[in-house]
Amino acid sequence: MREIMGHTAGRVYLAVLLLSIVAMIAFIVTGGLETPAGEEPFLLFGWMTMSLVAGAIFVIVWLIAYLIYFFRFWPYR
Amino acid sequence: MGFEIISLTAFGLVIIGLAAYGYKISAKTAEDYMLAGRTIGVVVMFFFVLFAISSSWTFYGFPGMLYLHGPGYVFFIWGSVAGFAALYMFLGPRLWALAKINRFLSPVEALAERYESKGLRMVLALSILAFIVPYVGIQPLGVGAGFQALTGLPTIWGATYTVILLVVLVLLGGMRIVAWVNIFLGAVYVTALLGSLIWIVQAAVPGGLPGAAERLMEIDPQLLTTPGPFGEFSPVLVAGTFVVGLLAFSWPHVVIGAMTARDKHLFKWFPLLVFVFGGLFFYIIPFIWGSLAAPSIIPPAELAERAAAAGSTLEIEADRVVQTIITWRLPGWFGVFVLMGVVAAAVSTAAVQLMTSSIIVARDVVQGIFKPDASDKQITTWARWSVIVIVVLSLTVSIIDTGLMALYLTDVSIPGFAQWAPALVGGLLWKRGTREGAIAGTAVGVIYLALGLLITPGGSRVLLLDLHPIVPTLLVNLIVYVVVSLLTPEPSEEIHTQFFDEVDEFLRSES
């Protein structure tokens, strides 16, 4: 991690990951997963619940950031 | 009954045969027994680690929790995926290089040398053992529950069967064979988990997964959202569960895996498998099982009635609802195959935990503290025989404490594992971290956690402020580590050179 902190691309990478964690926590704490009273639960494609969709998006963000950084910028690649 | 016994015996003999073969080809050195000679490549490493962390909990505790409380608990998985990837992206390369250059055999040994402290070695070793040992015992008991659901035999039969496999595998095989056997066990495990889901959805869920969701809308729409039917998973608890998952980078039996790597390129490729195969495929299977398929086939209210009639509780029955449905709705022979998958899951995890525990006992406690001049052969012998002591101890603790499987993992073991995280991360990445800071932070965190879990007047964890155990304890641990480190003398220049400059140089030059 010291090598990642040592250059701009690495710092941007860490910032993206940190932001994704903060965004996820903010989304959860502000009630983004909950169903408003009187409404039906969110279901994508008829079965994917909000907890599944939100988590999958989170993993995909990490995957894309990792692919770009580790295969183009990581000093020890 | 005869078919089940013959099948499970044959399965057990395959595992024992692999362990015996591993013993025959092993180099009989401590490095070979404990770290597979540092020769594990990326594919073996991935399945080794994936199935080391995917225990019978993935079959029972995880879907059981989703079944009872809706999908909120899955945030533990999202956090864990990021946590495991972070271990291999951020800490793994340095720990691996450090251990390879200095021939360290355990992460505790590496930290003890980094902080120049035998006292810290003892504190870390004992605290890790205290939290990993009970978790080892949960695995055989998890299999025992599956045995009972399938065959009606008492739990102890399945638990004994699993313990025999575990002891033989770890005693004979060592880390290399545990890693290789994990691939075989993982193949059985994935086939059973995915196969059972596809089959049960076709056989018992009209309309497929959208049909299951429609059925849950009729039964109780809260099963499809947070906070769930009992209002358990509030936003704060879901966020806490997510953070607990993120701390997966500190699980000792996963951290030690990084030390078995063949070269640094493993750390470049490993996260790809974690994200794609682990996060977007493997863990979705038990999620669908627990949150959609199972409650649409047996609604929780119906399971509660069955539990009451059988003199059991809804929580216990929820833990084994997957096995119950398979036994009830699919052919008997497939139920046996699924139980093999559960055995595979339990053995693959407990074997790595046992290996890790035995390494810490032999290398860090016995050699590190009491007998520094021990030979290679003596260390390996102690590691092997400590396996039996650890198994007996872990089973005893697990039988005494019959808490729910999912809650034991997230409420006790993981907060316990996390207590060495500040010392670990600081030791590898922060030059200013000191011996005094590491000892004080770890000791305060462990003591606070133990008291917080034990002192519960009226069922309330007052010392933990009724928060998730990991939150206040880790925060206090971290603050103590940083403050005490800054107030005590900086580590010597030799430590900076050995643990930072040489590691950087090695990682830059190694190809």
Coordinates of C-alpha atoms in Angstrom, one line a residue:
Chain A
M1 CA 0.0 0.0 0.0
R2 CA 3.0 2.3 0.6
E3 CA 3.8 2.0 -3.1
I4 CA 0.2 2.9 -4.0
M5 CA 0.2 6.0 -1.8
G6 CA 3.5 7.1 -3.5
H7 CA 2.0 8.2 -6.8
T8 CA -1.0 10.1 -8.1
A9 CA -2.7 7.2 -9.9
G10 CA -2.5 5.2 -6.6
R11 CA -3.9 8.0 -4.6
V12 CA -6.8 8.4 -7.0
Y13 CA -7.4 4.6 -6.8
L14 CA -7.5 4.7 -3.1
A15 CA -9.8 7.7 -3.1
V16 CA -12.3 5.9 -5.5
L17 CA -12.4 2.9 -3.2
L18 CA -12.8 5.0 -0.1
L19 CA -15.6 7.1 -1.7
S20 CA -17.4 3.9 -2.7
I21 CA -17.4 2.7 0.9
V22 CA -18.5 6.1 2.2
A23 CA -21.3 6.3 -0.5
M24 CA -22.5 2.8 0.4
I25 CA -22.7 3.5 4.1
A26 CA -24.4 6.8 3.4
F27 CA -26.9 5.0 1.2
I28 CA -27.6 2.5 3.9
V29 CA -27.9 4.9 6.8
T30 CA -30.2 7.3 4.9
G31 CA -32.6 4.4 4.4
G32 CA -31.8 3.7 0.7
L33 CA -32.5 0.0 1.3
E34 CA -35.9 0.4 3.0
T35 CA -39.3 0.4 1.3
P36 CA -41.4 3.5 1.9
A37 CA -44.7 2.9 3.7
G38 CA -47.4 1.8 1.3
E39 CA -45.1 0.9 -1.5
E40 CA -43.9 -2.5 -2.8
P41 CA -40.3 -3.6 -2.3
F42 CA -37.9 -2.7 -5.1
L43 CA -37.3 -5.7 -7.4
L44 CA -35.0 -5.6 -10.5
F45 CA -36.0 -8.2 -13.1
G46 CA -38.7 -9.3 -10.8
W47 CA -36.4 -10.9 -8.2
M48 CA -33.3 -8.9 -7.5
T49 CA -33.8 -7.0 -4.2
M50 CA -32.2 -3.6 -3.4
S51 CA -29.7 -5.3 -1.1
L52 CA -28.4 -7.5 -4.0
V53 CA -28.4 -4.7 -6.6
A54 CA -26.6 -2.2 -4.3
G55 CA -24.0 -4.8 -3.4
A56 CA -23.4 -5.9 -7.0
I57 CA -22.9 -2.3 -8.0
F58 CA -20.4 -1.8 -5.2
V59 CA -18.4 -4.9 -6.3
I60 CA -18.5 -3.8 -9.9
V61 CA -17.1 -0.3 -9.0
W62 CA -14.2 -2.0 -7.1
L63 CA -13.6 -4.4 -10.0
I64 CA -13.4 -1.7 -12.6
A65 CA -11.1 0.5 -10.4
Y66 CA -8.9 -2.5 -9.7
L67 CA -8.6 -3.5 -13.3
I68 CA -7.6 0.0 -14.4
Y69 CA -5.1 0.5 -11.6
F70 CA -3.4 -2.9 -11.2
F71 CA -3.0 -3.6 -14.9
R72 CA -1.9 -0.1 -15.9
F73 CA -0.4 1.7 -13.0
W74 CA 0.6 -0.6 -10.1
P75 CA 4.4 -0.1 -9.6
Y76 CA 5.0 -3.8 -9.0
R77 CA 3.0 -5.1 -12.0
Chain B
M1 CA -29.5 -45.4 5.6
G2 CA -27.0 -47.9 4.1
F3 CA -26.5 -45.8 0.9
E4 CA -25.8 -42.7 3.0
I5 CA -23.2 -44.5 5.1
I6 CA -21.4 -46.1 2.2
S7 CA -21.3 -42.8 0.2
L8 CA -20.0 -40.7 3.1
T9 CA -17.4 -43.4 3.9
A10 CA -16.2 -43.4 0.3
F11 CA -16.0 -39.6 0.4
G12 CA -14.0 -39.7 3.6
L13 CA -11.6 -42.3 2.2
V14 CA -10.9 -40.1 -0.8
I15 CA -9.9 -37.2 1.5
I16 CA -7.8 -39.5 3.7
G17 CA -6.1 -41.0 0.6
L18 CA -5.2 -37.5 -0.6
A19 CA -3.8 -36.6 2.8
A20 CA -1.7 -39.8 2.9
Y21 CA -0.4 -39.0 -0.6
G22 CA 0.5 -35.5 0.5
Y23 CA 2.5 -36.9 3.4
K24 CA 4.4 -39.2 1.1
I25 CA 5.5 -36.5 -1.3
S26 CA 6.1 -33.7 1.3
A27 CA 9.6 -32.4 1.9
K28 CA 9.2 -32.9 5.7
T29 CA 10.5 -29.5 6.6
A30 CA 8.7 -26.9 8.7
E31 CA 8.4 -24.5 5.7
D32 CA 6.9 -27.2 3.6
Y33 CA 4.4 -28.4 6.2
M34 CA 3.4 -24.9 7.4
L35 CA 3.5 -22.8 4.2
A36 CA 3.5 -25.3 1.4
G37 CA 7.1 -24.4 0.7
R38 CA 5.8 -21.0 -0.5
T39 CA 4.9 -22.4 -3.9
I40 CA 1.1 -21.8 -4.2
G41 CA 0.0 -20.3 -7.5
V42 CA -2.9 -18.0 -8.2
V43 CA -5.6 -20.5 -9.1
V44 CA -4.8 -22.9 -6.3
M45 CA -4.5 -19.9 -3.9
F46 CA -7.9 -18.6 -5.0
F47 CA -9.8 -21.8 -4.3
F48 CA -7.7 -22.5 -1.2
V49 CA -8.7 -19.1 0.3
L50 CA -12.3 -19.1 -1.1
F51 CA -13.1 -22.4 0.4
A52 CA -11.1 -21.6 3.6
I53 CA -13.5 -18.7 4.2
S54 CA -16.6 -20.5 2.9
S55 CA -17.5 -22.8 5.7
S56 CA -20.7 -24.7 6.6
W57 CA -21.8 -21.2 7.6
T58 CA -22.3 -20.5 3.8
F59 CA -24.7 -23.5 3.7
Y60 CA -26.5 -23.0 7.1
G61 CA -25.8 -19.8 9.0
F62 CA -25.8 -17.3 6.1
P63 CA -29.0 -18.5 4.3
G64 CA -30.6 -19.2 7.7
M65 CA -30.1 -15.5 8.7
L66 CA -31.5 -14.3 5.3
Y67 CA -34.4 -16.7 5.7
L68 CA -35.4 -15.2 9.0
H69 CA -34.5 -11.5 8.6
G70 CA -34.7 -10.7 4.9
P71 CA -31.8 -9.6 2.6
G72 CA -30.0 -7.1 4.9
Y73 CA -27.4 -9.6 6.2
V74 CA -25.9 -9.9 2.7
F75 CA -24.0 -6.7 3.4
F76 CA -21.6 -8.8 5.4
I77 CA -20.7 -10.5 2.1
W78 CA -20.3 -7.2 0.2
G79 CA -17.9 -5.9 2.9
S80 CA -16.0 -9.2 3.0
V81 CA -15.4 -9.3 -0.7
A82 CA -13.8 -5.8 -0.5
G83 CA -11.9 -6.9 2.7
F84 CA -10.4 -10.0 1.1
A85 CA -9.5 -8.1 -2.0
A86 CA -7.9 -5.4 0.1
L87 CA -5.8 -7.9 1.9
Y88 CA -4.3 -9.2 -1.3
M89 CA -4.0 -5.7 -2.9
F90 CA -2.6 -3.7 0.0
L91 CA -1.1 -5.9 2.7
G92 CA -0.4 -9.2 0.9
P93 CA 2.6 -8.2 -1.2
R94 CA 4.5 -6.7 1.7
L95 CA 3.7 -9.5 4.1
W96 CA 4.7 -12.1 1.6
A97 CA 8.0 -10.3 0.6
L98 CA 8.9 -9.8 4.3
A99 CA 8.2 -13.4 5.2
K100 CA 10.1 -14.7 2.2
I101 CA 13.2 -12.5 2.8
N102 CA 13.4 -13.3 6.5
R103 CA 12.0 -16.9 6.4
F104 CA 9.2 -16.1 8.7
L105 CA 6.7 -18.9 9.1
S106 CA 3.8 -17.1 10.7
P107 CA 2.4 -13.6 10.6
V108 CA 2.6 -13.4 14.3
E109 CA 6.4 -14.1 14.1
A110 CA 6.7 -11.3 11.5
L111 CA 5.0 -8.8 13.7
A112 CA 6.9 -9.9 16.8
E113 CA 10.2 -9.3 14.9
R114 CA 8.9 -6.0 13.5
Y115 CA 8.1 -4.7 16.9
E116 CA 11.0 -6.5 18.6
S117 CA 8.8 -8.0 21.3
K118 CA 8.3 -11.5 22.7
G119 CA 5.5 -10.1 24.8
L120 CA 3.6 -9.0 21.8
R121 CA 4.2 -12.4 20.2
M122 CA 2.5 -14.0 23.2
V123 CA -0.4 -11.4 23.3
L124 CA -1.1 -11.9 19.6
A125 CA -0.7 -15.6 19.6
L126 CA -3.0 -16.2 22.6
S127 CA -5.7 -13.7 21.4
I128 CA -5.8 -15.2 17.9
L129 CA -6.0 -18.7 19.3
A130 CA -8.8 -17.6 21.7
F131 CA -11.0 -16.5 18.9
I132 CA -10.1 -19.0 16.2
V133 CA -10.4 -22.1 18.3
P134 CA -14.1 -21.9 19.1
Y135 CA -14.8 -21.2 15.4
V136 CA -13.0 -24.4 14.4
G137 CA -15.4 -26.4 16.6
I138 CA -18.5 -24.8 15.0
Q139 CA -17.7 -26.6 11.7
P140 CA -18.1 -30.2 12.9
L141 CA -21.2 -29.2 14.8
G142 CA -22.6 -27.6 11.6
V143 CA -22.1 -30.9 9.7
G144 CA -23.7 -32.7 12.7
A145 CA -26.8 -30.6 12.2
G146 CA -26.9 -31.6 8.5
F147 CA -26.4 -35.3 9.4
Q148 CA -29.4 -35.0 11.7
A149 CA -31.6 -33.3 9.2
L150 CA -30.7 -35.9 6.6
T151 CA -30.5 -39.2 8.5
G152 CA -32.1 -38.5 11.9
L153 CA -28.8 -39.6 13.6
P154 CA -27.7 -37.5 16.6
T155 CA -25.5 -34.5 15.9
I156 CA -22.5 -36.1 17.5
W157 CA -22.2 -38.7 14.7
G158 CA -21.7 -36.1 12.0
A159 CA -19.4 -34.1 14.2
T160 CA -17.2 -37.1 14.9
Y161 CA -17.0 -38.0 11.2
T162 CA -15.9 -34.5 10.4
V163 CA -13.3 -34.4 13.2
I164 CA -11.7 -37.6 12.0
L165 CA -11.3 -36.3 8.5
L166 CA -9.9 -33.0 9.8
V167 CA -7.3 -34.5 12.1
V168 CA -6.1 -37.0 9.5
L169 CA -5.9 -34.3 6.8
V170 CA -4.0 -31.7 8.8
L171 CA -1.8 -34.2 10.7
L172 CA -0.6 -35.9 7.5
G173 CA -1.0 -33.3 4.8
G174 CA 0.2 -29.9 6.0
M175 CA -0.6 -26.7 4.2
R176 CA 0.1 -27.9 0.6
I177 CA -2.3 -30.8 0.8
V178 CA -4.9 -28.7 2.7
A179 CA -4.7 -26.2 -0.2
W180 CA -4.9 -28.9 -2.9
V181 CA -7.7 -30.8 -1.1
N182 CA -9.6 -27.6 -0.9
I183 CA -9.9 -27.6 -4.7
F184 CA -11.5 -31.1 -4.6
L185 CA -13.7 -30.1 -1.7
G186 CA -14.6 -26.8 -3.3
A187 CA -15.7 -28.6 -6.5
V188 CA -18.0 -30.8 -4.5
Y189 CA -19.2 -27.9 -2.6
V190 CA -20.0 -25.6 -5.5
T191 CA -21.7 -28.4 -7.4
A192 CA -23.8 -29.3 -4.4
L193 CA -24.8 -25.7 -3.6
L194 CA -25.5 -24.5 -7.2
G195 CA -26.9 -27.9 -8.3
S196 CA -29.3 -28.0 -5.4
L197 CA -30.5 -24.4 -6.1
I198 CA -31.1 -25.0 -9.8
W199 CA -32.9 -28.2 -9.1
I200 CA -35.0 -26.9 -6.2
V201 CA -36.1 -23.8 -8.2
Q202 CA -37.2 -26.0 -11.1
A203 CA -38.9 -28.6 -8.9
A204 CA -40.5 -26.5 -6.2
V205 CA -40.6 -22.8 -7.2
P206 CA -43.3 -22.2 -9.9
G207 CA -42.3 -19.2 -12.0
G208 CA -38.6 -19.4 -11.1
L209 CA -37.0 -16.7 -9.1
P210 CA -39.6 -14.0 -10.1
G211 CA -42.2 -16.6 -9.0
A212 CA -40.5 -16.9 -5.6
A213 CA -40.4 -13.1 -5.2
E214 CA -44.2 -13.0 -6.0
R215 CA -44.9 -15.7 -3.4
L216 CA -42.9 -13.8 -0.8
M217 CA -44.9 -10.6 -1.6
E218 CA -48.0 -12.6 -0.7
I219 CA -46.5 -14.2 2.5
D220 CA -44.8 -11.1 3.8
P221 CA -43.2 -8.3 1.7
Q222 CA -40.8 -7.5 4.5
L223 CA -38.9 -10.7 3.5
L224 CA -37.8 -8.8 0.4
T225 CA -36.5 -5.7 2.1
T226 CA -34.8 -4.3 5.1
P227 CA -35.2 -4.1 8.1
G228 CA -36.9 -7.5 7.5
P229 CA -40.0 -9.2 9.1
F230 CA -38.8 -8.7 12.7
G231 CA -37.4 -5.2 12.1
E232 CA -33.9 -6.5 13.0
F233 CA -31.7 -5.1 10.3
S234 CA -32.0 -1.3 10.9
P235 CA -29.9 1.0 8.7
V236 CA -27.3 1.2 11.6
L237 CA -27.1 -2.6 11.9
V238 CA -26.8 -3.1 8.1
A239 CA -24.0 -0.4 8.0
G240 CA -22.3 -2.1 10.9
T241 CA -22.6 -5.5 9.3
F242 CA -21.0 -4.1 6.1
V243 CA -18.1 -2.6 8.2
V244 CA -17.6 -6.0 9.9
G245 CA -17.3 -7.6 6.5
L246 CA -14.7 -5.0 5.4
L247 CA -12.5 -6.2 8.3
A248 CA -12.2 -9.6 6.7
F249 CA -8.6 -8.6 5.8
S250 CA -7.6 -9.4 9.3
W251 CA -8.8 -13.0 9.5
P252 CA -5.7 -14.9 10.6
H253 CA -6.3 -18.0 8.5
V254 CA -6.7 -15.8 5.4
V255 CA -3.7 -13.6 6.2
I256 CA -1.4 -16.7 6.5
G257 CA -2.5 -17.7 3.0
A258 CA -0.7 -14.7 1.6
M259 CA 2.6 -16.1 2.9
T260 CA 2.3 -19.2 0.9
A261 CA 2.3 -17.4 -2.5
R262 CA 4.8 -18.4 -5.2
D263 CA 5.5 -14.9 -6.5
K264 CA 4.3 -11.3 -6.4
H265 CA 2.2 -11.7 -9.6
L266 CA -0.3 -13.6 -7.6
F267 CA -1.2 -10.4 -5.9
K268 CA -2.0 -8.7 -9.2
W269 CA -4.4 -11.4 -10.4
F270 CA -6.0 -12.7 -7.2
P271 CA -8.5 -9.8 -6.7
L272 CA -9.9 -10.4 -10.1
L273 CA -11.1 -13.9 -9.0
V274 CA -12.3 -12.4 -5.7
F275 CA -14.6 -9.9 -7.4
V276 CA -15.8 -11.9 -10.4
F277 CA -16.0 -15.5 -9.0
G278 CA -16.5 -14.7 -5.3
G279 CA -18.6 -11.5 -5.2
L280 CA -20.6 -11.8 -8.4
F281 CA -21.2 -15.5 -8.5
F282 CA -20.3 -17.8 -5.6
Y283 CA -22.0 -15.9 -2.8
I284 CA -25.0 -15.1 -4.8
I285 CA -26.0 -18.8 -4.7
P286 CA -26.6 -19.0 -0.9
F287 CA -28.1 -15.6 -1.0
I288 CA -30.8 -16.8 -3.4
W289 CA -31.2 -19.9 -1.4
G290 CA -31.8 -18.2 1.9
S291 CA -33.6 -15.0 0.8
L292 CA -35.8 -16.3 -2.1
A293 CA -36.0 -20.0 -2.6
A294 CA -36.2 -21.3 1.0
P295 CA -38.9 -18.9 2.4
S296 CA -41.0 -19.3 -0.8
I297 CA -41.0 -23.1 -0.3
I298 CA -41.4 -23.2 3.5
P299 CA -42.6 -19.8 4.8
P300 CA -41.1 -18.9 8.2
A301 CA -44.5 -19.2 10.0
E302 CA -44.8 -22.8 8.8
L303 CA -41.2 -23.6 9.9
A304 CA -42.0 -22.1 13.3
E305 CA -44.9 -24.6 13.6
R306 CA -42.7 -27.5 12.6
A307 CA -40.0 -26.4 15.0
A308 CA -42.5 -26.2 17.9
A309 CA -43.9 -29.6 17.1
A310 CA -40.4 -31.0 17.1
G311 CA -39.4 -29.3 20.3
S312 CA -36.9 -27.1 18.5
T313 CA -36.8 -23.4 17.8
L314 CA -37.3 -21.3 14.7
E315 CA -33.7 -20.1 14.8
I316 CA -32.2 -23.6 15.0
E317 CA -34.5 -24.8 12.2
A318 CA -33.7 -21.7 10.1
D319 CA -30.0 -22.6 10.3
R320 CA -30.6 -25.9 8.6
V321 CA -33.6 -25.0 6.4
V322 CA -31.6 -25.5 3.2
Q323 CA -30.8 -29.1 4.1
T324 CA -34.4 -29.7 5.3
I325 CA -35.8 -28.5 2.0
I326 CA -33.4 -30.6 0.0
T327 CA -34.2 -33.7 2.1
W328 CA -37.9 -33.0 1.8
R329 CA -38.2 -32.1 -1.9
L330 CA -35.3 -33.8 -3.8
P331 CA -34.3 -37.5 -4.2
G332 CA -32.5 -39.1 -1.2
W333 CA -29.3 -39.7 -3.1
F334 CA -29.0 -36.0 -3.9
G335 CA -29.5 -35.1 -0.2
V336 CA -26.4 -37.3 0.5
F337 CA -24.4 -35.4 -2.2
V338 CA -25.4 -32.1 -0.7
L339 CA -24.3 -33.3 2.7
M340 CA -21.0 -34.1 1.2
G341 CA -20.9 -30.5 0.0
V342 CA -21.5 -29.4 3.5
V343 CA -18.8 -31.7 4.8
A344 CA -16.5 -30.3 2.1
A345 CA -17.3 -26.8 3.2
A346 CA -16.7 -27.5 6.9
V347 CA -13.5 -29.5 6.3
S348 CA -12.0 -27.0 3.9
T349 CA -12.4 -24.1 6.4
A350 CA -11.6 -25.9 9.6
A351 CA -8.5 -27.5 8.1
V352 CA -7.0 -24.1 7.3
Q353 CA -8.0 -22.8 10.7
L354 CA -6.4 -25.8 12.3
M355 CA -3.3 -25.4 10.3
T356 CA -3.1 -21.7 11.3
S357 CA -3.7 -22.5 14.9
S358 CA -1.1 -25.3 15.0
I359 CA 1.5 -23.0 13.3
I360 CA 0.9 -20.4 15.9
V361 CA 1.1 -22.9 18.8
A362 CA 4.3 -24.5 17.5
R363 CA 6.2 -21.6 16.0
D364 CA 5.0 -18.7 18.2
V365 CA 4.1 -20.1 21.6
V366 CA 6.4 -23.2 22.0
Q367 CA 9.4 -22.1 19.9
G368 CA 9.0 -18.4 20.1
I369 CA 8.6 -18.2 23.9
F370 CA 9.7 -21.5 25.5
K371 CA 12.2 -23.3 23.3
P372 CA 13.9 -20.9 20.8
D373 CA 16.6 -23.5 19.8
A374 CA 14.0 -26.1 18.6
S375 CA 14.9 -27.9 15.4
D376 CA 12.9 -27.9 12.2
K377 CA 11.7 -31.4 12.9
Q378 CA 10.6 -30.6 16.5
I379 CA 8.5 -27.6 15.3
T380 CA 6.8 -29.7 12.7
T381 CA 6.1 -32.4 15.3
W382 CA 4.6 -30.0 17.8
A383 CA 2.5 -28.4 15.0
R384 CA 1.1 -31.8 14.1
W385 CA 0.2 -32.9 17.6
S386 CA -1.2 -29.6 18.7
V387 CA -3.9 -30.3 16.1
I388 CA -5.5 -32.9 18.3
V389 CA -5.4 -30.7 21.4
I390 CA -6.9 -27.8 19.4
V391 CA -9.7 -30.0 18.0
V392 CA -10.7 -31.3 21.4
L393 CA -10.6 -27.8 22.9
S394 CA -12.6 -26.3 20.1
L395 CA -15.3 -28.9 20.2
T396 CA -15.7 -28.6 23.9
V397 CA -16.0 -24.8 23.7
S398 CA -18.5 -25.0 20.9
I399 CA -20.7 -27.6 22.7
I400 CA -20.7 -25.5 25.8
D401 CA -21.6 -22.3 23.9
T402 CA -24.5 -23.3 21.6
G403 CA -25.0 -19.8 20.1
L404 CA -26.4 -19.4 16.6
M405 CA -23.8 -20.1 13.9
A406 CA -24.2 -16.9 12.0
L407 CA -24.1 -14.8 15.1
Y408 CA -21.0 -16.5 16.5
L409 CA -19.1 -15.7 13.4
T410 CA -20.1 -12.0 13.2
D411 CA -20.4 -11.2 16.9
V412 CA -17.5 -13.1 18.5
S413 CA -14.9 -14.5 16.1
I414 CA -14.6 -11.5 13.7
P415 CA -14.5 -8.8 16.4
G416 CA -11.8 -11.0 18.0
F417 CA -9.8 -11.5 14.8
A418 CA -10.0 -7.7 14.2
Q419 CA -8.1 -6.9 17.4
W420 CA -4.8 -7.6 15.8
A421 CA -5.6 -5.5 12.7
P422 CA -4.1 -2.2 14.0
A423 CA -0.8 -3.9 14.9
L424 CA -0.8 -5.8 11.6
V425 CA -1.6 -2.9 9.3
G426 CA 0.6 -0.5 11.3
G427 CA 3.5 -3.0 11.5
L428 CA 3.5 -3.4 7.7
L429 CA 2.7 0.1 6.6
W430 CA 3.5 2.7 9.3
K431 CA 7.1 3.2 10.3
R432 CA 6.1 5.1 13.4
G433 CA 4.2 2.2 15.0
T434 CA 5.9 1.0 18.1
R435 CA 6.1 -2.1 20.3
E436 CA 4.4 -0.4 23.2
G437 CA 1.6 0.9 21.0
A438 CA 1.0 -2.6 19.5
I439 CA 0.9 -4.3 22.9
A440 CA -1.3 -1.7 24.5
G441 CA -3.7 -1.5 21.6
T442 CA -4.2 -5.2 21.2
A443 CA -4.4 -6.0 24.9
V444 CA -6.9 -3.2 25.6
G445 CA -9.1 -4.2 22.5
V446 CA -9.2 -7.9 23.5
I447 CA -9.9 -7.2 27.2
Y448 CA -12.6 -4.7 26.3
L449 CA -14.2 -7.2 23.9
A450 CA -14.2 -10.1 26.3
L451 CA -15.7 -8.0 29.1
G452 CA -18.2 -6.4 26.7
L453 CA -19.4 -9.9 25.6
L454 CA -19.5 -11.4 29.1
I455 CA -21.0 -8.6 31.2
T456 CA -24.6 -8.4 29.9
P457 CA -27.0 -7.3 32.6
G458 CA -30.6 -7.8 31.4
G459 CA -29.2 -9.1 28.1
S460 CA -27.8 -5.7 27.2
R461 CA -24.2 -5.3 26.2
V462 CA -23.8 -2.1 28.2
L463 CA -20.0 -1.9 28.0
L464 CA -20.2 -2.1 24.2
L465 CA -22.8 0.7 24.3
D466 CA -25.2 -1.8 22.6
L467 CA -23.3 -1.3 19.3
H468 CA -21.8 -4.1 17.2
P469 CA -18.9 -5.5 19.3
I470 CA -16.4 -4.6 16.7
V471 CA -17.1 -0.9 16.6
P472 CA -16.2 0.3 20.1
T473 CA -13.5 -2.3 20.7
L474 CA -11.6 -1.7 17.4
L475 CA -11.9 2.1 17.8
V476 CA -10.4 2.0 21.3
N477 CA -7.7 -0.4 20.1
L478 CA -6.8 1.8 17.2
I479 CA -6.7 5.0 19.3
V480 CA -4.5 3.4 22.0
Y481 CA -2.2 2.0 19.3
V482 CA -1.7 5.3 17.6
V483 CA -1.5 7.5 20.7
V484 CA 0.9 5.2 22.6
S485 CA 3.1 4.8 19.4
L486 CA 3.4 8.5 19.1
L487 CA 4.3 8.9 22.8
T488 CA 7.0 6.2 22.8
P489 CA 10.4 6.2 21.0
E490 CA 10.4 5.5 17.3
P491 CA 11.6 2.1 16.1
S492 CA 15.3 1.8 15.3
E493 CA 16.8 2.6 11.9
E494 CA 17.6 -1.1 11.5
I495 CA 13.9 -2.0 11.8
H496 CA 13.1 0.6 9.1
T497 CA 15.7 -0.8 6.8
Q498 CA 14.7 -4.5 7.4
F499 CA 10.9 -4.1 7.4
F500 CA 10.4 -1.3 4.9
D501 CA 13.4 -0.4 2.6
E502 CA 14.4 -4.0 1.9
V503 CA 10.8 -5.0 1.3
D504 CA 10.3 -2.2 -1.2
E505 CA 13.6 -3.1 -3.0
F506 CA 12.7 -6.8 -3.1
L507 CA 9.2 -6.1 -4.5
R508 CA 10.6 -3.8 -7.2
S509 CA 13.3 -6.2 -8.3
E510 CA 11.5 -9.6 -7.9
S511 CA 10.1 -11.0 -11.1

